[in-house]
Short mmCIF file of C-alpha atoms in Angstrom, two decimals:
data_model
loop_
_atom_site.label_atom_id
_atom_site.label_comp_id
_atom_site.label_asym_id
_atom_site.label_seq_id
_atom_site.Cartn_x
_atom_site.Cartn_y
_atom_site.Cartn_z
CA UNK A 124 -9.73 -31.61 -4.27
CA UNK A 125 -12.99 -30.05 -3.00
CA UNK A 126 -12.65 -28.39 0.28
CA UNK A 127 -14.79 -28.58 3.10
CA UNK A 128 -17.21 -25.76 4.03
CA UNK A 129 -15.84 -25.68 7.50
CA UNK A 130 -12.05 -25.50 6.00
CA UNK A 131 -9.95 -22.71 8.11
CA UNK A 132 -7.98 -21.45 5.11
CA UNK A 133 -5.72 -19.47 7.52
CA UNK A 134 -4.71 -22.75 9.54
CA UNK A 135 -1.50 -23.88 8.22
CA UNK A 136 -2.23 -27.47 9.81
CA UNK A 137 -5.24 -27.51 7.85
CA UNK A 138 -3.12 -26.82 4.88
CA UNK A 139 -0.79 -29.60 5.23
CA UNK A 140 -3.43 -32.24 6.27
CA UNK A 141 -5.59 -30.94 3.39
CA UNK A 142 -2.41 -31.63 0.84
CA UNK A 143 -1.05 -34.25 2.02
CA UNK A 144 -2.62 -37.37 0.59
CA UNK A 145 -2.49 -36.09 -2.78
CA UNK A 146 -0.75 -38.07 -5.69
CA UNK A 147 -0.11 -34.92 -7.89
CA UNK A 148 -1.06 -31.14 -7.59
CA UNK A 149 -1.14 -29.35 -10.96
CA UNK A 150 -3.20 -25.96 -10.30
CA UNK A 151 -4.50 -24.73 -7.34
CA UNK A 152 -6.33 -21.60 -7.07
CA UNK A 153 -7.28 -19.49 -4.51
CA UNK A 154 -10.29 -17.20 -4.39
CA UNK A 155 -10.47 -14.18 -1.80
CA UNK A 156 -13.86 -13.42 -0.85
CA UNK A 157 -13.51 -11.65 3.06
CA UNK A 158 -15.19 -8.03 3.19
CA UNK A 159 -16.76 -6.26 5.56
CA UNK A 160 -20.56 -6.91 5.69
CA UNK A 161 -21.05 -3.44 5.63
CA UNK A 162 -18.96 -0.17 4.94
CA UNK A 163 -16.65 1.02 7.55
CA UNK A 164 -14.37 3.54 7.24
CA UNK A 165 -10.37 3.05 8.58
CA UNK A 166 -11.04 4.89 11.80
CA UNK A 167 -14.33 2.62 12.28
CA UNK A 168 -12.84 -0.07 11.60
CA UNK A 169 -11.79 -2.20 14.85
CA UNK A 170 -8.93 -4.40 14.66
CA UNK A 171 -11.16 -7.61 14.71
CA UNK A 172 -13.00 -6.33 11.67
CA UNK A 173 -9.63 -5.78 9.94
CA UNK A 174 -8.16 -9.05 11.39
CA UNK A 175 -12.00 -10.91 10.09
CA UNK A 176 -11.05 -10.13 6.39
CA UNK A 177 -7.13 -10.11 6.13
CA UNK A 178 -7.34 -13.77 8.01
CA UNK A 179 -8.93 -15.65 5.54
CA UNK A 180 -8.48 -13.38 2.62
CA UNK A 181 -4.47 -12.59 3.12
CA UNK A 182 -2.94 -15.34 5.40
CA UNK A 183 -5.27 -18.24 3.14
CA UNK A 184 -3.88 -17.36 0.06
CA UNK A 185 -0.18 -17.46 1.50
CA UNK A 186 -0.77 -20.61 3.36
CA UNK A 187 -2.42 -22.04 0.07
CA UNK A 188 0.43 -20.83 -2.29
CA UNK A 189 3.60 -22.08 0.95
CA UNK A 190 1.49 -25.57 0.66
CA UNK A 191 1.14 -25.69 -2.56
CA UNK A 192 4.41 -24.73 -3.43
CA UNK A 193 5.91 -27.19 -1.31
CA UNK A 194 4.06 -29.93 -2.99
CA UNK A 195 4.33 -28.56 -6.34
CA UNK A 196 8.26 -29.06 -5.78
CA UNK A 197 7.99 -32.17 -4.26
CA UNK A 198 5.74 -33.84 -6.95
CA UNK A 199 8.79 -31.77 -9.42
CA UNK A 200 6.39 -31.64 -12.59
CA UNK A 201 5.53 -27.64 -11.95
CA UNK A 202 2.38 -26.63 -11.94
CA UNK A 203 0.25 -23.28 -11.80
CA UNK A 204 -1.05 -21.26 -8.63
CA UNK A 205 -3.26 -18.93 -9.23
CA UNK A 206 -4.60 -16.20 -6.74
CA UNK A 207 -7.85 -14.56 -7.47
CA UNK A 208 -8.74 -10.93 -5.52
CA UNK A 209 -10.63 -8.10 -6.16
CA UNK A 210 -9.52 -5.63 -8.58
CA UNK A 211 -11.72 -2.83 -6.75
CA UNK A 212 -9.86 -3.16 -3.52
CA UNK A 213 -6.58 -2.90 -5.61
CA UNK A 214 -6.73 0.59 -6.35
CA UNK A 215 -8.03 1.26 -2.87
CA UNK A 216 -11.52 1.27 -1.09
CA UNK A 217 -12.66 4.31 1.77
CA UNK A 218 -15.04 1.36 3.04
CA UNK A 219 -13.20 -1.38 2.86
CA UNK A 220 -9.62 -1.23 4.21
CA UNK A 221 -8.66 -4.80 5.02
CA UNK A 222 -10.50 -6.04 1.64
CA UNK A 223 -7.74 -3.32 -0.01
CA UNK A 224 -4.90 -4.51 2.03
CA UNK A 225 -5.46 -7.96 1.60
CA UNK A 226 -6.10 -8.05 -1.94
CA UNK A 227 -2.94 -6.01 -2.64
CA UNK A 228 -0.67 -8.21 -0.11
CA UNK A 229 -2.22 -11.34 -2.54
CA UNK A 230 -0.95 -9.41 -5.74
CA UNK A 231 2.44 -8.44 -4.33
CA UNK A 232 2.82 -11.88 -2.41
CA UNK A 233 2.07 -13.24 -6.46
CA UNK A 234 4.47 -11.70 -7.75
CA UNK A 235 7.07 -12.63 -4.96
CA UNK A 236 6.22 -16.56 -5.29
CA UNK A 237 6.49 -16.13 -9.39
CA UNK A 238 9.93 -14.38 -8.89
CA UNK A 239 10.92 -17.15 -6.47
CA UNK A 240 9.53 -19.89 -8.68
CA UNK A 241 11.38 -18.15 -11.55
CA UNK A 242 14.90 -18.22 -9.65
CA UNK A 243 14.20 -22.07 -8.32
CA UNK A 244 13.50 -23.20 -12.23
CA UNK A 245 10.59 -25.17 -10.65
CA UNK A 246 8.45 -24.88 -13.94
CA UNK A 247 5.51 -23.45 -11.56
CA UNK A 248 3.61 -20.04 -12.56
CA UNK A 249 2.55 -18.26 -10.24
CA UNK A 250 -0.50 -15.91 -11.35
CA UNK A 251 -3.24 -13.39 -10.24
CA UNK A 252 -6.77 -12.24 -11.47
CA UNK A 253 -8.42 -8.93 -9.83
CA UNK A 254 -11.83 -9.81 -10.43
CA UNK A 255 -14.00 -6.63 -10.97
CA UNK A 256 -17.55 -6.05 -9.24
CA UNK A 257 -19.27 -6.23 -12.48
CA UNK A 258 -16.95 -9.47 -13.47
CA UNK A 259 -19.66 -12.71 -13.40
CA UNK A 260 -18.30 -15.97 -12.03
CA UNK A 261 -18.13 -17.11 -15.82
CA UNK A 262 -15.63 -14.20 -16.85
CA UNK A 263 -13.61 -14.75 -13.45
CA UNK A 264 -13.39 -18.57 -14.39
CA UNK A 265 -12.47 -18.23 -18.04
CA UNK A 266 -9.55 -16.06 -16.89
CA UNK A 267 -8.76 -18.77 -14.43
CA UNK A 268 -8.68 -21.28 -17.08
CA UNK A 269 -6.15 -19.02 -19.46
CA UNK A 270 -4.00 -18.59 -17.16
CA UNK A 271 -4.50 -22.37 -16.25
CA UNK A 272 -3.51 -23.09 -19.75
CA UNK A 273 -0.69 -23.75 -22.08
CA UNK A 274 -1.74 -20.88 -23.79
CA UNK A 275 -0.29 -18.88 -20.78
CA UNK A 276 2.95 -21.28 -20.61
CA UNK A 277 5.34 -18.19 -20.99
CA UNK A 278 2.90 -15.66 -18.14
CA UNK A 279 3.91 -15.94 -14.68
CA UNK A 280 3.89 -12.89 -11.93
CA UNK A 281 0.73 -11.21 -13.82
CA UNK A 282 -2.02 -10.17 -12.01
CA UNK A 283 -4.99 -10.44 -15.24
CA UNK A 284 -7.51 -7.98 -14.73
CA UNK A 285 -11.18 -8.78 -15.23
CA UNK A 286 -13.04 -5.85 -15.15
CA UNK A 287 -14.16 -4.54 -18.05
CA UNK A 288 -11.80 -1.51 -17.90
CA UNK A 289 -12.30 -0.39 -14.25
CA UNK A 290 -8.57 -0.45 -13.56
CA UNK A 291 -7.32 1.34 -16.80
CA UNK A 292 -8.73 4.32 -15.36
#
């Protein structure tokens, strides 16, 4: 399903309407892309700024994986959710606190709908990438496939990192 430019990802209506005629939903995947367009520190950071990044970023990746999840289930042949942030805002960014708030509520809320998925024996995975700064959109995707795969049939509630090292500091 190819979603429209003007999609609101943080629109749960949009969600549903967006899902609804499908026949089957085996992977979705959710990309968080919402930063500041320039640095701000916290106390320059107004609650609209915060609000213009955690909206789309945060709420569009829990309204994706609720949706999904809900069709996932109701389809009953599992599937795979993945949830793709940025690994530099994981470990926390002086300019950019609602990219590093979002992207660790997406890699907590992962591991949340994994453990639920686990407890529900749903046969859905539920898995993250942190996508570095240096990562190109051909390393991001080929993570994205993996975890995609069969060869990741056993991985759920794993955040993969693609960064060339950045977070084994």
């Amino acid at each position: 399903v190819a979603i429209p430019t003007d999609f609101d990802v943080a629109n749960a209506a949009s969600w549903d309407q967006l899902l609804s005629g499908l026949k089957r939903l085996d992977i979705l995947v959710t990309i968080a892309v919402a930063a500041y367009p320039s640095p701000l520190s916290i106390a320059a950071t107004s609650l609209a700024d915060f609000r213009a990044v955690v909206r789309p970023n945060l709420e569009g990746a829990f309204l994706a994986t609720r949706y999904g999840l809900l069709k996932m289930r109701a389809f009953g042949n599992g599937g795979v959710m993945i949830n793709v942030a940025s690994a530099y805002a994981t470990v926390g960014a002086a300019d950019q606190a609602a990219l590093s708030a979002s992207a660790n509520g997406i890699r907590m809320m992962t591991k949340s709908a994994a453990l639920s998925c686990a407890e529900a024996h749903d046969g859905i995975r539920v898995n993250g990438v942190a996508a570095g700064a240096r990562a190109t959109p051909e390393h991001v995707a080929a993570a994205v496939a993996f975890l995609a795969s069969d060869a990741s049939s056993y991985v759920s509630g794993y955040t993969l990192p693609v960064d060339r090292g950045f977070l084994a500091a």
